[in-house]
Tab-separated table of C-alpha atoms in Angstrom:
chain	number	residue	atom	x	y	z
A	1	MET	CA	-194.376	139.133	70.128
A	2	GLN	CA	-195.059	138.215	66.522
A	3	ASN	CA	-196.770	134.841	66.196
A	4	MET	CA	-194.069	132.344	65.182
A	5	SER	CA	-196.569	130.218	63.250
A	6	ALA	CA	-197.262	133.203	60.968
A	7	TRP	CA	-193.556	133.398	60.110
A	8	MET	CA	-193.526	129.655	59.487
A	9	GLN	CA	-196.457	130.069	57.124
A	10	ALA	CA	-194.610	132.891	55.345
A	11	LEU	CA	-191.580	130.637	54.955
A	12	GLY	CA	-193.799	127.845	53.627
A	13	GLY	CA	-195.403	130.300	51.207
A	14	PHE	CA	-191.971	131.431	50.040
A	15	ALA	CA	-190.860	127.846	49.395
A	16	ILE	CA	-194.067	127.040	47.503
A	17	GLY	CA	-193.715	130.273	45.506
A	18	VAL	CA	-190.124	129.442	44.570
A	19	ILE	CA	-191.170	126.075	43.155
A	20	ALA	CA	-194.142	127.612	41.320
A	21	GLY	CA	-192.055	130.405	39.811
A	22	PHE	CA	-189.325	128.018	38.686
A	23	ALA	CA	-191.737	125.458	37.191
A	24	VAL	CA	-193.813	128.007	35.278
A	25	ARG	CA	-190.791	129.905	33.961
A	26	HIS	CA	-189.057	126.671	32.967
A	27	ALA	CA	-192.149	125.493	31.066
A	28	ARG	CA	-192.980	128.923	29.550
A	29	LEU	CA	-196.481	128.598	30.974
A	30	CYS	CA	-198.841	131.588	31.144
A	31	THR	CA	-202.569	131.738	31.828
A	32	PHE	CA	-203.220	134.597	29.415
A	33	GLY	CA	-201.032	132.922	26.802
A	34	ALA	CA	-203.056	129.738	27.242
A	35	ILE	CA	-206.334	131.643	26.776
A	36	GLU	CA	-204.954	133.524	23.764
A	37	ASP	CA	-203.712	130.301	22.157
A	38	ALA	CA	-207.138	128.710	22.537
A	39	LEU	CA	-209.177	131.730	21.415
A	40	MET	CA	-207.021	133.020	18.576
A	41	GLY	CA	-204.975	130.035	17.467
A	42	GLY	CA	-207.212	127.078	18.230
A	43	ASP	CA	-204.418	125.513	20.289
A	44	SER	CA	-205.704	124.283	23.656
A	45	ARG	CA	-202.537	122.546	24.867
A	46	ARG	CA	-201.506	125.095	27.494
A	47	LEU	CA	-205.125	125.487	28.608
A	48	ARG	CA	-205.300	121.716	29.105
A	49	ILE	CA	-202.231	121.942	31.344
A	50	PHE	CA	-204.090	124.283	33.663
A	51	GLY	CA	-206.969	121.809	33.516
A	52	LEU	CA	-204.534	119.092	34.612
A	53	ALA	CA	-203.365	121.291	37.499
A	54	LEU	CA	-206.968	121.918	38.512
A	55	GLY	CA	-207.842	118.220	38.338
A	56	ILE	CA	-204.931	117.301	40.615
A	57	ALA	CA	-205.772	120.192	42.958
A	58	ILE	CA	-209.411	119.073	43.211
A	59	LEU	CA	-208.506	115.472	44.012
A	60	GLY	CA	-205.959	116.434	46.662
A	61	THR	CA	-207.904	119.298	48.225
A	62	GLN	CA	-211.144	117.354	48.487
A	63	ALA	CA	-209.202	114.488	50.061
A	64	LEU	CA	-208.097	116.972	52.736
A	65	VAL	CA	-211.712	118.064	53.209
A	66	LEU	CA	-213.033	114.508	53.446
A	67	GLY	CA	-210.206	113.603	55.827
A	68	GLY	CA	-211.175	116.419	58.174
A	69	VAL	CA	-207.892	118.308	57.664
A	70	LEU	CA	-209.409	121.269	55.800
A	71	ASP	CA	-212.681	122.903	56.848
A	72	PRO	CA	-214.481	124.535	53.874
A	73	ALA	CA	-216.426	126.771	56.256
A	74	LEU	CA	-213.193	128.638	57.064
A	75	VAL	CA	-212.258	129.271	53.409
A	76	THR	CA	-213.113	132.646	51.868
A	77	TYR	CA	-214.099	131.084	48.535
A	78	THR	CA	-217.142	129.313	50.016
A	79	PRO	CA	-219.301	132.028	51.649
A	80	ALA	CA	-222.961	131.742	52.543
A	81	ALA	CA	-223.853	134.277	49.841
A	82	LEU	CA	-222.241	134.557	46.404
A	83	PRO	CA	-221.260	138.151	45.391
A	84	LEU	CA	-222.363	137.521	41.840
A	85	VAL	CA	-222.285	141.108	40.528
A	86	ALA	CA	-218.824	141.846	41.909
A	87	ILE	CA	-217.434	138.601	40.465
A	88	LEU	CA	-218.842	139.198	36.987
A	89	ILE	CA	-217.717	142.831	36.786
A	90	GLY	CA	-214.336	142.180	38.358
A	91	SER	CA	-213.504	139.134	36.260
A	92	VAL	CA	-214.167	140.958	32.985
A	93	MET	CA	-212.047	143.885	34.212
A	94	PHE	CA	-209.257	141.480	35.111
A	95	GLY	CA	-209.433	139.804	31.702
A	96	ILE	CA	-209.157	143.111	29.866
A	97	GLY	CA	-206.236	144.069	32.101
A	98	MET	CA	-204.498	140.774	31.281
A	99	ALA	CA	-204.774	141.498	27.574
A	100	MET	CA	-203.371	145.005	28.025
A	101	VAL	CA	-200.375	143.732	29.994
A	102	GLY	CA	-199.926	140.466	28.126
A	103	THR	CA	-200.057	138.313	31.232
A	104	CYS	CA	-201.784	138.007	34.621
A	105	GLY	CA	-200.574	138.988	38.098
A	106	PHE	CA	-198.783	135.671	38.547
A	107	GLY	CA	-197.182	136.025	35.125
A	108	SER	CA	-196.056	139.559	35.961
A	109	LEU	CA	-194.196	138.223	39.004
A	110	VAL	CA	-192.605	135.524	36.846
A	111	ARG	CA	-191.517	138.130	34.291
A	112	LEU	CA	-190.181	140.378	37.028
A	113	GLY	CA	-187.872	137.611	38.131
A	114	THR	CA	-186.256	137.571	34.674
A	115	GLY	CA	-185.418	141.288	34.751
A	116	ASP	CA	-188.518	142.719	33.054
A	117	LEU	CA	-188.835	146.255	34.452
A	118	ARG	CA	-192.234	146.651	32.780
A	119	SER	CA	-193.520	144.004	35.147
A	120	LEU	CA	-192.083	145.900	38.107
A	121	VAL	CA	-194.325	148.831	37.195
A	122	VAL	CA	-197.310	146.515	36.670
A	123	VAL	CA	-196.782	144.771	40.018
A	124	LEU	CA	-196.537	148.085	41.892
A	125	ILE	CA	-199.663	149.493	40.222
A	126	LEU	CA	-201.579	146.218	40.575
A	127	GLY	CA	-200.656	146.006	44.266
A	128	ALA	CA	-201.662	149.598	44.983
A	129	ALA	CA	-204.994	149.242	43.150
A	130	ALA	CA	-205.679	145.912	44.843
A	131	TYR	CA	-205.007	147.266	48.324
A	132	ALA	CA	-207.120	150.370	47.649
A	133	THR	CA	-210.004	148.073	46.691
A	134	LEU	CA	-209.397	145.612	49.507
A	135	ARG	CA	-208.946	147.978	52.454
A	136	GLY	CA	-208.511	151.493	51.096
A	137	ILE	CA	-210.517	154.184	49.358
A	138	LEU	CA	-212.530	151.786	47.161
A	139	ALA	CA	-213.297	149.274	49.913
A	140	GLY	CA	-216.508	150.994	51.003
A	141	PHE	CA	-217.984	150.962	47.502
A	142	ARG	CA	-216.984	147.321	47.057
A	143	ILE	CA	-218.466	146.136	50.356
A	144	GLU	CA	-221.534	148.340	50.690
A	145	PHE	CA	-222.668	148.288	47.080
A	146	LEU	CA	-221.183	145.590	44.832
A	147	GLU	CA	-220.791	142.802	47.385
A	148	SER	CA	-224.178	143.599	48.918
A	149	LEU	CA	-225.713	142.410	45.626
A	150	SER	CA	-225.145	138.793	46.577
A	151	LEU	CA	-227.017	135.574	45.914
A	152	PRO	CA	-227.719	133.801	49.236
A	153	MET	CA	-227.341	130.048	49.320
A	154	PRO	CA	-230.432	128.024	50.343
A	155	ASP	CA	-230.812	126.786	53.921
A	156	GLY	CA	-227.333	127.734	55.073
A	157	ALA	CA	-225.437	125.912	52.330
A	158	ARG	CA	-222.025	127.197	51.288
A	159	ALA	CA	-221.271	128.586	47.819
A	160	ASP	CA	-219.618	125.432	46.520
A	161	PHE	CA	-220.896	122.614	44.340
A	162	ALA	CA	-220.415	119.910	46.971
A	163	SER	CA	-222.353	121.720	49.699
A	164	LEU	CA	-225.087	122.965	47.379
A	165	SER	CA	-225.678	119.625	45.656
A	166	SER	CA	-225.725	117.809	48.991
A	167	GLN	CA	-228.265	120.333	50.287
A	168	VAL	CA	-230.500	119.935	47.236
A	169	LEU	CA	-230.257	116.136	46.962
A	170	GLY	CA	-230.262	115.447	50.685
A	171	ILE	CA	-227.195	113.188	50.503
A	172	ASP	CA	-223.467	113.922	50.596
A	173	ILE	CA	-222.053	113.423	47.093
A	174	SER	CA	-218.896	115.492	47.582
A	175	ALA	CA	-216.536	112.519	47.242
A	176	GLY	CA	-218.079	111.333	43.994
A	177	LEU	CA	-218.242	114.858	42.628
A	178	ALA	CA	-214.564	115.448	43.396
A	179	VAL	CA	-213.473	112.160	41.823
A	180	ILE	CA	-215.508	112.735	38.663
A	181	ALA	CA	-214.422	116.362	38.199
A	182	GLY	CA	-210.770	115.774	39.051
A	183	THR	CA	-210.415	112.628	36.974
A	184	ALA	CA	-212.204	114.145	33.970
A	185	LEU	CA	-209.932	117.203	33.948
A	186	CYS	CA	-206.790	115.060	34.179
A	187	TRP	CA	-208.053	112.767	31.409
A	188	LEU	CA	-208.839	115.708	29.091
A	189	ALA	CA	-205.225	116.857	29.409
A	190	LEU	CA	-203.474	113.506	29.245
A	191	ARG	CA	-205.480	112.218	26.291
A	192	ASP	CA	-203.730	114.756	24.031
A	193	PRO	CA	-200.705	112.940	22.521
A	194	ARG	CA	-198.899	116.240	21.942
A	195	LEU	CA	-198.924	116.965	25.666
A	196	ARG	CA	-197.669	113.503	26.498
A	197	ARG	CA	-194.611	114.422	24.440
A	198	ALA	CA	-194.130	117.739	26.289
A	199	PRO	CA	-192.567	116.840	29.674
A	200	ARG	CA	-191.927	120.467	30.653
A	201	LEU	CA	-195.580	121.422	30.288
A	202	LEU	CA	-196.818	118.251	31.967
A	203	SER	CA	-194.453	118.644	34.903
A	204	ALA	CA	-195.478	122.294	35.366
A	205	GLY	CA	-199.165	121.343	35.455
A	206	ILE	CA	-198.562	118.542	37.941
A	207	VAL	CA	-196.403	120.792	40.144
A	208	LEU	CA	-198.975	123.598	40.162
A	209	GLY	CA	-201.732	121.206	41.200
A	210	LEU	CA	-199.611	119.761	44.012
A	211	LEU	CA	-198.608	123.248	45.186
A	212	ILE	CA	-202.249	124.265	45.582
A	213	ILE	CA	-202.678	121.278	47.887
A	214	ALA	CA	-199.458	122.148	49.727
A	215	GLY	CA	-200.723	125.677	50.336
A	216	TRP	CA	-203.864	124.368	52.019
A	217	ILE	CA	-201.779	122.023	54.180
A	218	VAL	CA	-199.322	124.707	55.299
A	219	THR	CA	-202.006	127.239	56.228
A	220	THR	CA	-204.125	124.616	57.973
A	221	CYS	CA	-201.510	122.658	59.903
A	222	VAL	CA	-198.908	125.323	60.705
A	223	VAL	CA	-201.106	127.413	63.004
A	224	ASP	CA	-201.109	128.649	66.564
A	225	GLU	CA	-204.345	127.459	68.177
A	226	PHE	CA	-204.176	130.265	70.737
A	227	ALA	CA	-203.948	132.974	68.048
A	228	GLY	CA	-207.500	132.350	66.840
A	229	PRO	CA	-209.135	130.150	64.177
A	230	ALA	CA	-207.043	129.216	61.167
A	231	LYS	CA	-207.776	130.937	57.860
A	232	PRO	CA	-206.760	128.372	55.238
A	233	GLN	CA	-205.507	129.767	51.949
A	234	SER	CA	-203.419	128.776	48.985
A	235	LEU	CA	-201.917	130.445	45.940
A	236	THR	CA	-203.458	133.677	44.642
A	237	PHE	CA	-201.760	136.773	43.280
A	238	VAL	CA	-203.859	139.917	43.595
A	239	SER	CA	-204.630	140.625	47.242
A	240	THR	CA	-201.298	139.066	48.192
A	241	VAL	CA	-199.398	141.476	45.925
A	242	GLY	CA	-201.249	144.357	47.604
A	243	LYS	CA	-200.383	142.992	51.042
A	244	ALA	CA	-196.740	142.554	50.038
A	245	LEU	CA	-196.600	146.182	48.874
A	246	TYR	CA	-198.242	147.333	52.109
A	247	ALA	CA	-195.814	145.243	54.170
A	248	GLY	CA	-192.868	146.874	52.434
A	249	LEU	CA	-194.216	150.332	53.222
A	250	GLN	CA	-195.283	149.723	56.815
A	251	SER	CA	-193.665	147.152	59.061
A	252	VAL	CA	-191.539	144.029	58.816
A	253	THR	CA	-194.102	142.136	60.899
A	254	ASN	CA	-196.555	142.367	57.981
A	255	PHE	CA	-194.290	140.076	55.972
A	256	ALA	CA	-195.352	137.220	58.269
A	257	ASP	CA	-198.055	135.989	55.903
A	258	PHE	CA	-198.304	132.949	53.617
A	259	GLY	CA	-199.472	134.975	50.622
A	260	VAL	CA	-196.787	137.636	50.997
A	261	GLY	CA	-194.140	134.930	51.220
A	262	SER	CA	-195.461	133.277	48.058
A	263	VAL	CA	-195.208	136.558	46.111
A	264	PHE	CA	-191.506	136.938	46.829
A	265	GLY	CA	-191.000	133.213	46.294
A	266	VAL	CA	-192.389	133.324	42.743
A	267	VAL	CA	-189.998	136.142	41.803
A	268	ALA	CA	-187.057	134.237	43.322
A	269	GLY	CA	-188.003	130.957	41.605
A	270	SER	CA	-188.411	132.658	38.249
A	271	TRP	CA	-185.060	134.413	38.681
A	272	PHE	CA	-183.359	131.097	39.396
A	273	ALA	CA	-184.925	129.460	36.321
A	274	ALA	CA	-183.864	132.358	34.083
A	275	TRP	CA	-180.366	132.447	35.588
A	276	ARG	CA	-179.988	128.700	35.149
A	277	SER	CA	-180.835	128.967	31.438
A	278	ALA	CA	-178.790	132.188	30.929
A	279	GLU	CA	-181.927	134.178	30.059
A	280	LEU	CA	-181.662	137.005	32.571
A	281	ARG	CA	-181.903	140.360	30.788
A	282	TRP	CA	-183.153	143.855	31.545
A	283	GLU	CA	-186.219	144.908	29.561
A	284	ALA	CA	-188.110	148.202	29.632
A	285	PHE	CA	-190.945	150.011	27.841
A	286	ASP	CA	-190.458	150.732	24.156
A	287	ASP	CA	-192.467	153.954	24.256
A	288	ASP	CA	-195.043	155.918	26.237
A	289	HIS	CA	-197.912	154.085	24.530
A	290	GLU	CA	-196.722	150.745	25.852
A	291	MET	CA	-196.275	152.218	29.306
A	292	ARG	CA	-199.813	153.651	29.369
A	293	ARG	CA	-201.177	150.280	28.304
A	294	HIS	CA	-199.359	148.489	31.123
A	295	LEU	CA	-200.423	151.090	33.685
A	296	GLY	CA	-204.063	150.734	32.677
A	297	GLY	CA	-203.823	146.958	32.669
A	298	GLY	CA	-202.283	146.944	36.149
A	299	VAL	CA	-205.131	149.050	37.538
A	300	LEU	CA	-207.781	146.857	35.909
A	301	MET	CA	-206.185	143.663	37.219
A	302	GLY	CA	-205.751	145.095	40.724
A	303	VAL	CA	-209.328	146.355	41.091
A	304	GLY	CA	-210.895	143.570	39.047
A	305	GLY	CA	-208.990	140.818	40.829
A	306	ILE	CA	-210.268	141.935	44.235
A	307	LEU	CA	-213.851	142.229	42.980
A	308	ALA	CA	-213.607	138.803	41.330
A	309	GLY	CA	-212.179	137.256	44.487
A	310	GLY	CA	-208.884	136.255	42.912
A	311	CYS	CA	-206.809	135.983	39.750
A	312	THR	CA	-206.588	133.198	37.188
A	313	ILE	CA	-204.620	131.170	39.739
A	314	GLY	CA	-206.635	132.207	42.801
A	315	GLN	CA	-210.028	131.565	41.251
A	316	GLY	CA	-209.033	129.118	38.528
A	317	LEU	CA	-207.004	126.718	40.684
A	318	THR	CA	-207.344	127.585	44.380
A	319	ALA	CA	-211.073	128.330	44.423
A	320	GLY	CA	-211.585	125.633	41.815
A	321	SER	CA	-209.959	123.065	44.095
A	322	MET	CA	-212.682	123.860	46.655
A	323	LEU	CA	-215.335	123.323	43.948
A	324	ALA	CA	-216.407	126.915	44.607
A	325	LEU	CA	-219.308	128.299	42.570
A	326	SER	CA	-217.283	131.451	41.993
A	327	ALA	CA	-214.522	129.642	40.061
A	328	PRO	CA	-216.282	128.938	36.722
A	329	LEU	CA	-218.034	132.319	36.852
A	330	ALA	CA	-214.792	134.198	37.416
A	331	ILE	CA	-212.788	132.239	34.854
A	332	GLY	CA	-215.570	132.625	32.300
A	333	GLY	CA	-215.611	136.377	32.895
A	334	MET	CA	-211.826	136.562	32.586
A	335	ILE	CA	-211.926	134.729	29.256
A	336	VAL	CA	-214.604	137.132	27.989
A	337	GLY	CA	-212.572	140.086	29.237
A	338	ALA	CA	-209.392	138.733	27.643
A	339	ARG	CA	-211.182	138.388	24.305
A	340	LEU	CA	-212.504	141.949	24.574
A	341	GLY	CA	-209.037	143.179	25.453
A	342	ILE	CA	-207.502	141.410	22.461
A	343	ALA	CA	-210.160	142.947	20.216
A	344	ILE	CA	-209.401	146.406	21.583
A	345	LEU	CA	-205.667	145.962	21.052
A	346	VAL	CA	-206.122	144.645	17.521
A	347	ASP	CA	-208.977	146.859	16.302
A	348	GLY	CA	-208.268	150.018	18.284
A	349	SER	CA	-210.222	151.816	20.995
A	350	PRO	CA	-213.775	150.745	21.954
A	351	ARG	CA	-215.087	153.825	20.151
A	352	HIS	CA	-213.375	152.774	16.926
A	353	ILE	CA	-214.677	149.209	17.295
A	354	ILE	CA	-218.260	150.473	17.696
A	355	GLN	CA	-217.822	152.779	14.693
A	356	ARG	CA	-216.555	149.924	12.525
A	357	ARG	CA	-219.387	147.606	13.593
A	358	TRP	CA	-221.955	150.341	12.940
A	359	ALA	CA	-220.441	151.077	9.552
A	360	SER	CA	-220.578	147.401	8.615
A	361	LEU	CA	-224.261	147.284	9.557
A	362	LEU	CA	-224.930	150.283	7.336
A	363	GLY	CA	-222.957	148.721	4.504
A	364	LYS	CA	-220.259	151.386	4.538
A	365	SER	CA	-216.599	150.669	4.074
A	366	ASP	CA	-215.500	153.648	6.180
A	367	PRO	CA	-217.167	154.896	9.388
A	368	ALA	CA	-216.509	158.466	8.271
A	369	GLU	CA	-218.661	158.083	5.179
């Protein structure tokens, strides 16, 4: 008989996803849009909102850890060895894919809820590529080659800042580290007077941070002790999209998963927000060029997200709330990849970009000269 606690977790994931989808759609919040605003327009407001969400998530999650509710040793983001190569390659791939699609995996689910059929294609391709990398044809290469190039932590420490700093210094500074990091991130967001006058953005950031904490609570407390050790998780939207696709193709019992529930919840929450504001409309590809771009972006996000260990939400907020070493590395790689992707979209193919740069070095106005 299917474990009832797994279905309860799926229901909790669905509820959390509904709130996340509604809040983000209502506030017009997007991780790629936030990165693009900061890189191309010099506007860091939406990026600060994600910083606010991360600050709240750190404070709440580390309170769970210090209170003995959440065990970092059971979390996948804090392994004994950091798969550095896989994270760096995967995060750049994911960033380029984001630029090609115009949003991340989470954003694609939000768009799908509003009737965007382009996002339906992206979600299907992303899910298939993610599952192929997670457990399918690409899993062997990922595990045996890329993830084998890992950086082991010293003396059994975990790959998170709290564990590593405590190991190096010989004292436990996790509480102080969490308070400083969480408070600083919240202060950097709230000190901007423009954001204090933007209640929709502020509320979305606060809600996202609280939902990360809620995810940890649901997957830690709603467990069957006889079914084996709990595997705490929270919001992430790459592997979970792949699992949701697999569940739909295989068996209804595979839907009994927190992450799968959250995927469907985000679509439902976004749909409700769009319906409430009379913004539901069908949208499709304008031409074959746009479709090819979205297909390529979906593949890059699916493969890259698994290699990186998560998406902008999974690594940026969920792993970040655990103070995982992978979080800043992955987010940094995604920002670099997003900038490369924007350059490719604006300037043309990589070959054309190289030709233009080479021509400029030679002092030519035209690469064909």
